[in-house]
Amino acid sequence: MVGHRDAVYEEESAEVEVLFNEAAKLAALQKKFQAVNNRLQDGGNVMKDALGSAYGSTQSLQVMNKNIDNLIDCIERLQKPLEGKEREERIIRAGPANVGLQSYLTSLKRVDHSLSELSRTNLRVNQQGIVELRQLVEHGTNELEELFGSVLREDARVVEPLHFITKQLPFPTIQQEKVSQLGSIDGFISSWASRTASYNQRDSPTIRIYAETRGPYISGSLQNLAAGSINTARKKTPNELYRPRTNGIGTYASGVEGILLAEFQIITAIFSRDEWGTAFEQTSRGCMSEFSKTLRELNTHIRSNITTDCILAYEIIEVVTGLSYRLDSKTGQLKQQFLESLRPIRDTAKSSLSELLVDTKSRIQSLQMQPTDCASLSITTETIDRLESLLNYPQPLGAIMTSVGNGNWSNPSANGSSASVRSFDVGADGNQLLPQYILDTIETLVTSLDLKSKVVFKSRSLAGLFVANNISVVNDKVRTSGLREELASTNYASKMSEWRKQSQGKFTDSWREPCGALMDVTRTGSGAGRRPPSGASGTIDSAQIIKGLNNKEKDMIKEKFKSFNASFEQLSRDFKGMPMEPEVKESLTGDIRRMVEPLYGRFWDRYHEIDKGKGKYVKYDKASFAGELASL
């Protein structure tokens, strides 16, 4: 039993021994694997370090290679603008006349584009190329400028504006084909010039060439109209009143308007919108200078003939102001220039209002008159004719009078200051001042005539008749003209009535003498020769009245008839020999009849039997006396 256990034990011990041996082998094998693994790791690290260095070098080489490729591409692009230089130079040097405008412009645009590309590189190697291309573009631009001027000169021959004005034809422009060429040329030249550092639109080469070419064409075409305005202002008769619309300024203004509108139409077709104003202003400069000069010469003429030609100043203001507003509405230009050119005329027109009043007074005061000539004066007719002419220019006069101020025309010093151009507005609400000025002028005329009559005429009747005749002329011309309606809003009618009453009253004062002879002392008591009670019926018995008079009273009645007859006949002869306006004669005849006839009729009724019908003292019965009065 014991032996059996020992045997089992030995067997298990042997197995354990075997297991220990296997474990020892496994441990040795693990050590070997670990050693191999360590060697592999060391080898991997060495390989990693070697491969990392090679990879970095390869990546740097790739970047460098890419940069080199880009540099080559860039160099090729930079050299490309110069590739066609010789070909473009041949085209540009040949000129637009030989290669055609469009081909020429296309070539210039290519060169201009190449120049822009090279200028952006800022490389020293390209500087020579930039200089050559710039010179080439400048040469081409000069060629285009010459062509621009040449095309313009083909249509710059002076025209006769009257042909277009009288036939109401539009002024000539430039053919559309040429306009297109000029527009293309301006487009390139303006684009090229605008890139210079000191460029100013006013220095545009094409605008300068256009103005230098078309400006003289405009001035030359209008030269005859300017001269016509001066010539038609000259007087054939020194004191002749200017007749409205007879001066050439209206035709001149029509010519200026027509030719400038045609020019603006050309400018808008050639130049860009932002160049229109500059081109139009520079082109019109010569025309405006000549226009201003013409107005200054006309103003000198008006100043020398202010009393007869001031109306021309109002006409010029109306014409030129209307022209400036119409051109401004269509072009947006030149309004201020036209108003500035009007300044001398406007100042003359303002001062004329007071100068006309002063002239009216001074001319009447300096008149040499006969102390028996009480006919109306020519200055009266001239003054009213001049006032009537004012009605043709309500707008400019309204503006002028607004500037002067109501009533200030009676004070010359108030007109010395010049209003600004802005204050001169034709639309100003000043038309209501014109009737007042007309009335003031008429009042100045009548007052001056009345003062003159007191100096010249010793007789009140002649003085009154002189004023009455002139008042009649005034009233007749006012009544038969537009002045009547113009003065309707004033107190002209009441003033005229008062002036007429005063002047005719002076005349009829001389008839008080014969009327005085018809005055008698009438007794109101009872008996023969006494005056019948008021309202008593029946007729007056002249024989009974005469019978009731004593011899002294009869002699007084005879003397009264005799005195009346002598005075009446002398006054009648004088009356018939006096120069009278028809209206004055009719009015005075009526006044005399109303004054004398009732007195004579009463006196005749009472005392006609004084000479028992013999006619020695009582020369006129009532019917014949009425006939004498009617024959005055």
XYZ file of C-alpha atoms in Angstrom:
632
model
C 0.000 0.000 0.000
C 2.858 2.158 1.014
C 4.747 1.180 -2.028
C 1.836 2.100 -4.211
C 1.721 5.655 -2.801
C 5.432 6.090 -3.356
C 5.079 5.072 -6.913
C 2.296 7.638 -7.503
C 4.369 10.235 -5.795
C 7.378 9.602 -7.919
C 5.263 9.738 -11.018
C 3.781 13.124 -10.054
C 7.204 14.429 -9.127
C 8.460 13.437 -12.523
C 5.550 15.328 -14.170
C 6.239 18.381 -12.024
C 9.883 18.180 -13.002
C 8.864 18.078 -16.589
C 6.570 21.138 -16.110
C 9.349 23.117 -14.477
C 11.632 22.363 -17.370
C 8.979 23.531 -19.849
C 8.423 26.714 -17.848
C 12.155 27.429 -17.880
C 12.223 26.979 -21.650
C 9.217 29.294 -22.032
C 10.907 31.998 -19.923
C 14.043 31.724 -22.032
C 11.932 31.973 -25.188
C 10.181 35.119 -23.872
C 13.545 36.718 -23.220
C 14.545 35.980 -26.765
C 11.236 37.521 -28.084
C 11.761 40.615 -25.977
C 15.271 41.029 -27.266
C 14.024 40.678 -30.857
C 11.242 43.190 -30.199
C 13.719 45.677 -28.779
C 15.940 45.279 -31.798
C 12.907 45.756 -34.097
C 11.904 48.975 -32.276
C 15.391 50.368 -32.502
C 15.484 49.547 -36.206
C 12.039 51.167 -36.734
C 13.123 54.341 -35.035
C 16.209 54.524 -37.176
C 14.012 53.959 -40.294
C 11.505 56.577 -39.148
C 14.177 59.191 -38.687
C 15.643 58.430 -42.077
C 12.279 58.462 -43.904
C 11.081 61.743 -42.153
C 14.109 63.654 -43.369
C 13.571 62.411 -46.919
C 9.843 63.315 -46.870
C 10.546 66.925 -45.686
C 13.105 67.408 -48.434
C 10.657 66.103 -51.022
C 7.854 68.505 -49.860
C 10.174 71.533 -50.020
C 11.173 70.538 -53.502
C 7.493 70.358 -54.521
C 6.782 73.896 -53.188
C 9.854 75.233 -54.898
C 8.825 73.601 -58.137
C 5.355 75.137 -57.923
C 6.805 78.589 -57.269
C 9.088 78.259 -60.218
C 6.109 77.310 -62.421
C 4.135 80.341 -61.175
C 7.089 82.614 -61.814
C 7.408 81.311 -65.323
C 3.670 81.883 -65.914
C 3.925 85.411 -64.522
C 6.906 86.236 -66.682
C 5.035 84.928 -69.689
C 1.998 87.097 -68.795
C 4.154 90.169 -68.246
C 5.855 89.686 -71.554
C 2.584 89.030 -73.368
C 1.514 92.801 -73.568
C 4.695 93.453 -75.472
C 4.184 90.626 -77.907
C 1.963 92.667 -80.320
C 3.729 95.975 -79.809
C 5.271 96.053 -83.263
C 1.966 95.270 -84.935
C 0.078 97.937 -82.916
C 2.818 100.464 -83.569
C 2.500 99.976 -87.319
C -1.265 100.622 -87.105
C -0.935 103.664 -84.865
C 1.910 105.215 -86.857
C -0.098 104.769 -90.048
C -2.831 107.095 -88.754
C -6.640 106.765 -88.646
C -7.043 108.064 -92.194
C -5.171 105.043 -93.577
C -6.383 102.209 -91.365
C -9.906 103.456 -90.565
C -11.123 105.098 -87.369
C -12.590 101.987 -85.760
C -9.475 99.862 -86.387
C -7.333 102.710 -85.134
C -9.358 103.101 -81.953
C -9.356 99.339 -81.366
C -5.577 99.241 -81.662
C -5.192 102.186 -79.302
C -7.461 100.538 -76.770
C -5.355 97.375 -76.885
C -2.186 99.347 -76.351
C -3.843 101.329 -73.563
C -4.898 98.076 -71.893
C -1.374 96.672 -72.230
C 0.038 99.824 -70.727
C -2.303 99.496 -67.761
C -1.242 95.879 -67.229
C 2.455 96.734 -67.351
C 2.020 99.714 -65.048
C 0.532 97.484 -62.364
C 3.642 95.176 -62.302
C 5.959 97.909 -61.099
C 8.941 95.881 -62.339
C 12.104 97.634 -63.363
C 12.461 95.387 -66.378
C 9.126 96.745 -67.756
C 9.869 100.460 -67.386
C 11.245 100.839 -70.884
C 8.227 99.056 -72.311
C 5.884 101.332 -70.316
C 7.599 104.435 -71.690
C 7.342 103.160 -75.259
C 3.675 102.228 -74.944
C 2.823 105.592 -73.356
C 4.547 107.434 -76.186
C 2.644 105.303 -78.653
C -0.731 106.124 -77.005
C 0.141 109.816 -76.848
C 1.004 109.791 -80.537
C -2.286 108.100 -81.325
C -4.173 110.595 -79.158
C -2.575 113.487 -81.020
C -3.644 111.899 -84.305
C -7.211 111.598 -82.985
C -7.228 115.243 -81.866
C -6.201 116.336 -85.344
C -8.928 114.171 -86.858
C -11.470 115.541 -84.339
C -10.713 119.107 -85.395
C -10.643 118.209 -89.074
C -14.106 116.636 -88.974
C -15.498 119.644 -87.092
C -14.028 122.115 -89.575
C -15.919 120.444 -92.414
C -19.187 121.862 -90.994
C -17.884 125.126 -89.549
C -18.678 127.411 -92.473
C -20.556 130.564 -91.455
C -24.291 130.548 -92.275
C -26.788 133.360 -92.839
C -29.181 133.150 -89.850
C -31.901 135.274 -91.471
C -32.511 132.456 -93.955
C -33.405 130.086 -91.130
C -35.273 132.681 -89.045
C -37.521 134.044 -91.792
C -38.354 130.587 -93.136
C -38.652 129.133 -89.620
C -36.113 126.424 -90.389
C -33.916 124.730 -87.780
C -30.284 125.772 -87.800
C -27.894 123.218 -89.383
C -26.204 120.564 -87.252
C -23.596 117.879 -88.038
C -24.378 114.629 -89.873
C -25.110 111.678 -87.621
C -22.228 109.625 -89.054
C -19.751 112.360 -88.203
C -21.295 112.826 -84.783
C -20.746 109.123 -84.065
C -17.095 109.428 -85.111
C -16.582 112.494 -82.966
C -18.252 110.798 -80.003
C -15.957 107.759 -80.323
C -12.896 109.986 -80.514
C -13.994 112.017 -77.492
C -14.677 108.848 -75.527
C -11.118 107.566 -75.915
C -9.364 110.938 -75.500
C -11.382 111.835 -72.415
C -10.693 108.421 -70.892
C -6.974 108.784 -71.548
C -6.810 112.403 -70.297
C -8.828 111.677 -67.152
C -6.082 109.329 -65.855
C -3.546 112.130 -65.620
C -2.992 113.527 -62.136
C -3.760 117.178 -63.015
C -6.760 116.506 -65.249
C -9.590 119.054 -65.146
C -12.707 118.747 -67.266
C -12.225 122.327 -68.439
C -8.843 121.253 -69.853
C -10.361 118.476 -71.941
C -8.587 118.474 -75.339
C -11.756 117.637 -77.263
C -13.797 120.331 -75.528
C -11.041 122.842 -76.239
C -10.864 121.847 -79.925
C -14.652 121.889 -80.217
C -14.922 125.350 -78.658
C -12.066 126.720 -80.783
C -13.724 125.418 -83.950
C -17.436 125.906 -83.354
C -17.179 129.116 -81.301
C -15.983 131.287 -84.227
C -18.618 129.649 -86.440
C -21.364 130.812 -84.060
C -19.941 134.316 -83.611
C -19.349 134.738 -87.340
C -22.851 133.589 -88.223
C -24.419 136.068 -85.778
C -22.161 138.989 -86.703
C -24.595 140.539 -89.199
C -27.485 140.314 -86.739
C -25.407 142.103 -84.087
C -24.537 144.854 -86.558
C -28.190 145.059 -87.602
C -29.252 145.665 -84.000
C -26.884 148.641 -83.815
C -27.815 150.025 -87.230
C -31.571 149.856 -86.666
C -31.146 151.835 -83.442
C -29.702 154.820 -85.279
C -32.141 157.671 -85.774
C -33.114 159.283 -89.066
C -34.954 162.069 -87.238
C -33.297 163.349 -84.017
C -36.434 163.641 -81.857
C -38.318 160.718 -83.352
C -39.896 158.469 -80.723
C -38.754 154.861 -80.923
C -41.434 152.665 -82.428
C -41.757 149.280 -80.705
C -40.373 146.180 -82.453
C -38.452 148.188 -85.069
C -35.009 147.364 -83.679
C -33.130 144.253 -84.765
C -32.601 142.976 -81.216
C -35.567 140.613 -81.526
C -34.167 139.032 -84.678
C -30.707 138.897 -83.092
C -32.115 137.079 -80.057
C -33.968 134.615 -82.314
C -30.718 133.891 -84.133
C -28.823 133.397 -80.876
C -31.492 131.058 -79.553
C -31.733 128.992 -82.741
C -28.012 128.529 -83.298
C -27.240 127.803 -79.627
C -29.995 125.197 -79.357
C -28.665 123.520 -82.502
C -25.179 123.595 -80.978
C -26.399 122.094 -77.724
C -28.019 119.295 -79.697
C -24.641 118.497 -81.294
C -22.824 118.688 -77.953
C -25.207 116.261 -76.261
C -24.655 113.770 -79.097
C -20.842 113.967 -78.945
C -19.873 114.449 -75.299
C -20.801 112.608 -72.128
C -23.488 114.103 -69.931
C -21.054 115.474 -67.344
C -19.254 117.381 -70.139
C -22.336 119.059 -71.666
C -22.283 122.172 -69.507
C -18.540 122.791 -69.869
C -18.558 122.225 -73.625
C -21.617 124.437 -74.169
C -20.320 127.246 -71.961
C -16.873 127.318 -73.612
C -18.331 127.110 -77.121
C -20.776 129.954 -76.420
C -18.182 132.203 -74.784
C -17.358 134.181 -77.925
C -21.014 134.538 -78.846
C -21.877 135.803 -75.357
C -18.985 138.266 -75.418
C -20.196 139.733 -78.708
C -23.774 139.780 -77.441
C -22.751 141.688 -74.307
C -20.753 144.133 -76.409
C -23.788 144.765 -78.613
C -25.978 145.437 -75.574
C -23.387 147.884 -74.213
C -23.388 149.795 -77.511
C -27.181 149.855 -77.535
C -27.138 151.107 -73.957
C -24.813 153.959 -74.944
C -27.241 154.917 -77.702
C -30.223 154.748 -75.336
C -28.445 156.853 -72.713
C -27.839 159.515 -75.369
C -31.505 159.460 -76.405
C -33.149 158.513 -73.138
C -36.373 160.471 -73.660
C -37.136 158.944 -77.056
C -35.448 155.535 -76.901
C -35.959 154.403 -73.311
C -38.668 152.161 -74.751
C -35.928 150.269 -76.579
C -34.368 149.482 -73.182
C -37.649 147.924 -71.996
C -37.879 145.960 -75.235
C -34.333 144.634 -74.876
C -35.026 143.552 -71.300
C -38.147 141.689 -72.383
C -36.453 140.012 -75.356
C -33.218 139.007 -73.629
C -34.849 137.876 -70.380
C -37.253 135.664 -72.301
C -34.324 134.281 -74.300
C -32.364 133.473 -71.133
C -35.271 131.610 -69.537
C -36.016 129.598 -72.669
C -32.388 128.563 -73.136
C -32.066 127.723 -69.452
C -35.148 125.490 -69.574
C -33.685 123.534 -72.521
C -29.956 123.543 -71.741
C -29.610 124.477 -68.083
C -26.929 126.983 -69.098
C -26.220 130.692 -69.798
C -29.114 132.215 -67.836
C -26.788 134.058 -65.482
C -24.561 135.234 -68.348
C -27.525 136.740 -70.186
C -28.815 138.493 -67.075
C -25.348 139.891 -66.396
C -25.169 141.247 -69.940
C -28.472 143.027 -69.262
C -27.158 144.898 -66.223
C -26.292 148.197 -68.038
C -29.619 148.178 -69.919
C -31.508 147.402 -66.736
C -29.856 150.257 -64.837
C -30.667 152.626 -67.702
C -34.285 151.444 -67.726
C -34.575 152.043 -63.980
C -33.135 155.543 -64.159
C -35.311 156.377 -67.183
C -38.442 156.392 -65.035
C -37.319 159.456 -63.108
C -35.393 160.974 -66.008
C -38.527 161.053 -68.138
C -40.358 163.001 -65.459
C -37.464 165.424 -65.052
C -37.174 165.811 -68.824
C -40.884 166.586 -69.141
C -40.559 169.394 -66.605
C -37.349 170.843 -68.048
C -38.523 170.744 -71.670
C -41.726 172.584 -70.826
C -39.859 175.141 -68.745
C -37.373 175.825 -71.555
C -39.981 176.170 -74.313
C -40.008 179.454 -76.212
C -43.660 180.426 -76.673
C -45.623 183.369 -78.047
C -47.760 185.060 -75.385
C -50.793 184.710 -77.643
C -50.312 181.131 -78.827
C -52.373 178.891 -76.594
C -52.507 175.860 -78.886
C -51.533 172.427 -77.559
C -47.848 171.489 -77.588
C -46.143 168.644 -79.398
C -44.572 167.536 -76.117
C -48.050 166.651 -74.883
C -48.625 164.291 -77.795
C -45.115 162.872 -77.508
C -45.511 162.214 -73.797
C -48.802 160.347 -74.183
C -47.479 158.416 -77.194
C -44.503 157.375 -75.093
C -46.771 156.291 -72.247
C -48.855 154.302 -74.696
C -45.708 152.553 -75.899
C -45.039 151.416 -72.329
C -48.102 149.187 -72.525
C -46.201 146.930 -74.922
C -43.813 145.899 -72.129
C -45.825 145.199 -68.965
C -43.547 142.431 -67.660
C -40.158 144.179 -67.789
C -41.686 147.435 -66.559
C -43.420 145.600 -63.738
C -40.101 144.117 -62.632
C -38.266 147.442 -62.986
C -40.906 149.330 -61.021
C -40.905 146.701 -58.306
C -37.151 147.140 -58.027
C -37.456 150.943 -57.887
C -40.426 150.966 -55.522
C -43.803 152.660 -55.725
C -43.379 156.421 -56.174
C -39.569 156.336 -55.986
C -39.411 157.250 -59.663
C -40.156 160.799 -58.542
C -36.895 160.728 -56.568
C -33.880 160.299 -58.918
C -31.485 159.537 -56.047
C -33.552 156.477 -55.130
C -32.686 154.910 -58.465
C -28.940 155.241 -58.088
C -28.357 151.903 -56.419
C -28.245 148.920 -58.694
C -30.331 145.890 -57.768
C -28.744 142.492 -57.945
C -29.383 140.209 -60.871
C -31.413 137.912 -58.629
C -33.816 140.700 -57.671
C -34.600 141.305 -61.330
C -37.379 138.807 -61.878
C -39.730 139.317 -64.817
C -42.435 137.460 -62.917
C -42.442 139.975 -60.085
C -45.876 141.231 -59.080
C -45.258 144.843 -60.117
C -47.660 145.349 -62.996
C -50.048 147.280 -60.768
C -47.395 149.998 -60.466
C -47.493 150.841 -64.180
C -50.900 152.636 -64.043
C -49.656 154.715 -61.126
C -46.533 155.717 -63.029
C -48.610 156.686 -66.063
C -50.876 158.826 -63.888
C -47.865 160.464 -62.196
C -46.418 161.306 -65.601
C -49.679 162.871 -66.795
C -49.939 164.838 -63.566
C -46.346 166.055 -63.993
C -47.177 167.115 -67.555
C -50.336 169.024 -66.585
C -48.711 170.667 -63.569
C -45.712 171.797 -65.633
C -47.983 173.168 -68.360
C -49.989 175.099 -65.779
C -46.819 176.644 -64.318
C -45.590 177.519 -67.801
C -48.911 179.192 -68.662
C -48.651 181.484 -65.657
C -45.255 182.692 -66.862
C -46.060 183.090 -70.563
C -49.642 184.377 -70.635
C -50.682 187.615 -68.995
C -54.342 186.778 -69.473
C -55.932 184.167 -67.246
C -58.249 183.175 -70.072
C -55.358 182.438 -72.449
C -53.521 180.560 -69.727
C -56.625 178.522 -68.988
C -57.252 177.827 -72.675
C -53.634 176.744 -73.172
C -53.896 174.204 -70.356
C -57.383 173.121 -71.459
C -56.190 172.440 -75.008
C -53.351 170.260 -73.759
C -55.610 168.460 -71.304
C -58.003 167.760 -74.157
C -55.202 166.200 -76.193
C -54.244 164.067 -73.221
C -57.785 162.922 -72.573
C -58.502 162.219 -76.234
C -55.394 160.064 -76.649
C -56.066 158.233 -73.380
C -59.680 157.579 -74.359
C -58.757 156.123 -77.759
C -55.866 153.926 -76.594
C -55.071 151.167 -74.169
C -54.232 153.793 -71.557
C -57.937 154.109 -70.792
C -58.190 150.550 -69.498
C -54.805 150.809 -67.784
C -55.855 153.939 -65.862
C -59.273 152.572 -64.923
C -57.923 151.366 -61.586
C -56.625 154.855 -60.660
C -58.283 158.181 -59.854
C -57.435 159.485 -63.312
C -61.046 160.377 -64.136
C -61.518 162.551 -61.052
C -58.161 164.250 -61.541
C -58.885 164.927 -65.202
C -62.290 166.373 -64.289
C -60.671 168.671 -61.727
C -57.930 169.808 -64.157
C -60.500 170.500 -66.870
C -62.723 172.427 -64.464
C -59.839 174.608 -63.251
C -58.462 175.398 -66.710
C -61.848 176.138 -68.294
C -62.842 178.142 -65.256
C -59.883 180.450 -65.886
C -61.037 180.950 -69.453
C -64.679 181.629 -68.682
C -63.665 184.228 -66.086
C -63.218 186.654 -68.992
C -66.939 186.286 -69.806
C -67.902 187.600 -66.436
C -67.478 191.139 -67.781
C -70.452 191.043 -70.206
C -72.392 189.098 -67.618
C -71.773 191.914 -65.147
C -73.393 194.349 -67.565
C -76.571 192.293 -67.407
C -76.895 192.739 -63.675
C -79.412 195.318 -62.542
C -80.938 196.495 -59.299
C -84.388 195.004 -59.017
C -86.795 196.608 -56.644
C -89.132 194.274 -54.871
C -91.766 196.788 -53.765
C -95.129 197.465 -55.476
C -95.577 199.490 -58.576
C -94.246 199.548 -62.118
C -90.773 198.234 -62.731
C -90.877 196.081 -59.632
C -89.790 192.479 -59.885
C -92.684 190.003 -60.040
C -92.898 187.658 -57.103
C -91.231 184.303 -57.471
C -93.526 181.805 -59.071
C -95.841 184.488 -60.405
C -97.682 183.527 -63.542
C -97.851 185.522 -66.749
C -95.307 187.215 -68.919
C -93.093 190.187 -68.151
C -94.294 193.395 -69.747
C -91.083 195.102 -70.861
C -92.911 198.277 -71.978
C -94.537 198.610 -68.587
C -91.181 198.152 -66.834
C -89.481 200.736 -69.054
C -92.344 203.134 -68.466
C -91.732 202.849 -64.757
C -88.087 203.875 -65.021
C -86.830 207.444 -64.719
C -84.536 208.924 -67.318
C -81.375 208.163 -65.392
C -82.362 204.533 -64.998
C -83.217 204.334 -68.694
C -79.802 205.726 -69.593
C -78.203 203.113 -67.342
C -80.116 200.326 -69.105
C -79.079 201.674 -72.493
C -75.467 201.803 -71.354
C -75.663 198.249 -70.062
C -76.960 196.991 -73.413
C -74.263 198.978 -75.203
C -71.514 197.748 -72.907
C -72.718 194.173 -73.159
C -72.868 194.304 -76.956
C -69.328 195.637 -77.239
C -67.888 193.149 -74.759
C -69.818 190.208 -76.182
C -68.828 190.952 -79.753
C -65.159 191.379 -78.848
C -65.121 188.176 -76.839
C -66.934 186.351 -79.635
C -64.383 187.526 -82.209
C -61.525 186.514 -79.897
C -63.172 183.176 -79.181
C -63.586 182.337 -82.843
C -59.979 183.272 -83.575
C -58.445 181.215 -80.781
C -56.931 177.769 -81.478
C -59.062 175.244 -79.684
C -59.321 171.531 -79.619
C -62.819 170.405 -80.716
C -63.578 168.980 -77.298
C -62.462 172.203 -75.612
C -64.467 174.390 -77.974
C -67.604 172.361 -77.447
C -67.188 172.370 -73.697
C -66.386 176.079 -73.451
C -69.262 176.973 -75.755
C -71.595 175.104 -73.457
C -70.138 176.794 -70.364
C -70.515 180.246 -71.953
C -74.074 179.532 -73.042
C -75.058 178.336 -69.593
C -73.428 181.406 -68.077
C -74.595 184.175 -70.446
C -77.820 183.050 -72.100
C -80.042 182.951 -68.989
C -78.786 186.363 -67.879
C -79.317 187.921 -71.291
C -82.737 186.315 -71.628
C -83.850 187.728 -68.277
C -82.388 191.135 -69.063
C -83.922 191.161 -72.537
C -87.329 190.170 -71.194
C -87.305 193.150 -68.879
C -85.682 195.847 -70.980
C -85.860 195.040 -74.694
C -88.398 197.853 -75.194
C -85.752 200.395 -74.232
C -85.195 201.326 -77.918
C -88.671 200.328 -79.123
C -87.312 197.693 -81.567
C -84.958 200.007 -83.418
C -81.902 197.810 -82.590
C -79.782 200.731 -81.560
C -79.154 199.327 -78.093
C -80.876 195.943 -78.140
C -79.046 194.319 -81.085
C -80.156 190.748 -80.367
C -83.447 189.245 -79.467
C -83.340 185.956 -77.602
C -83.456 183.811 -80.753
C -80.701 185.723 -82.553
C -78.599 185.770 -79.396
C -78.940 182.013 -79.100
C -77.816 181.809 -82.719
C -74.764 183.940 -81.949
C -73.866 181.655 -79.080
C -74.333 178.600 -81.275
C -71.980 180.072 -83.875
C -69.092 180.398 -81.454
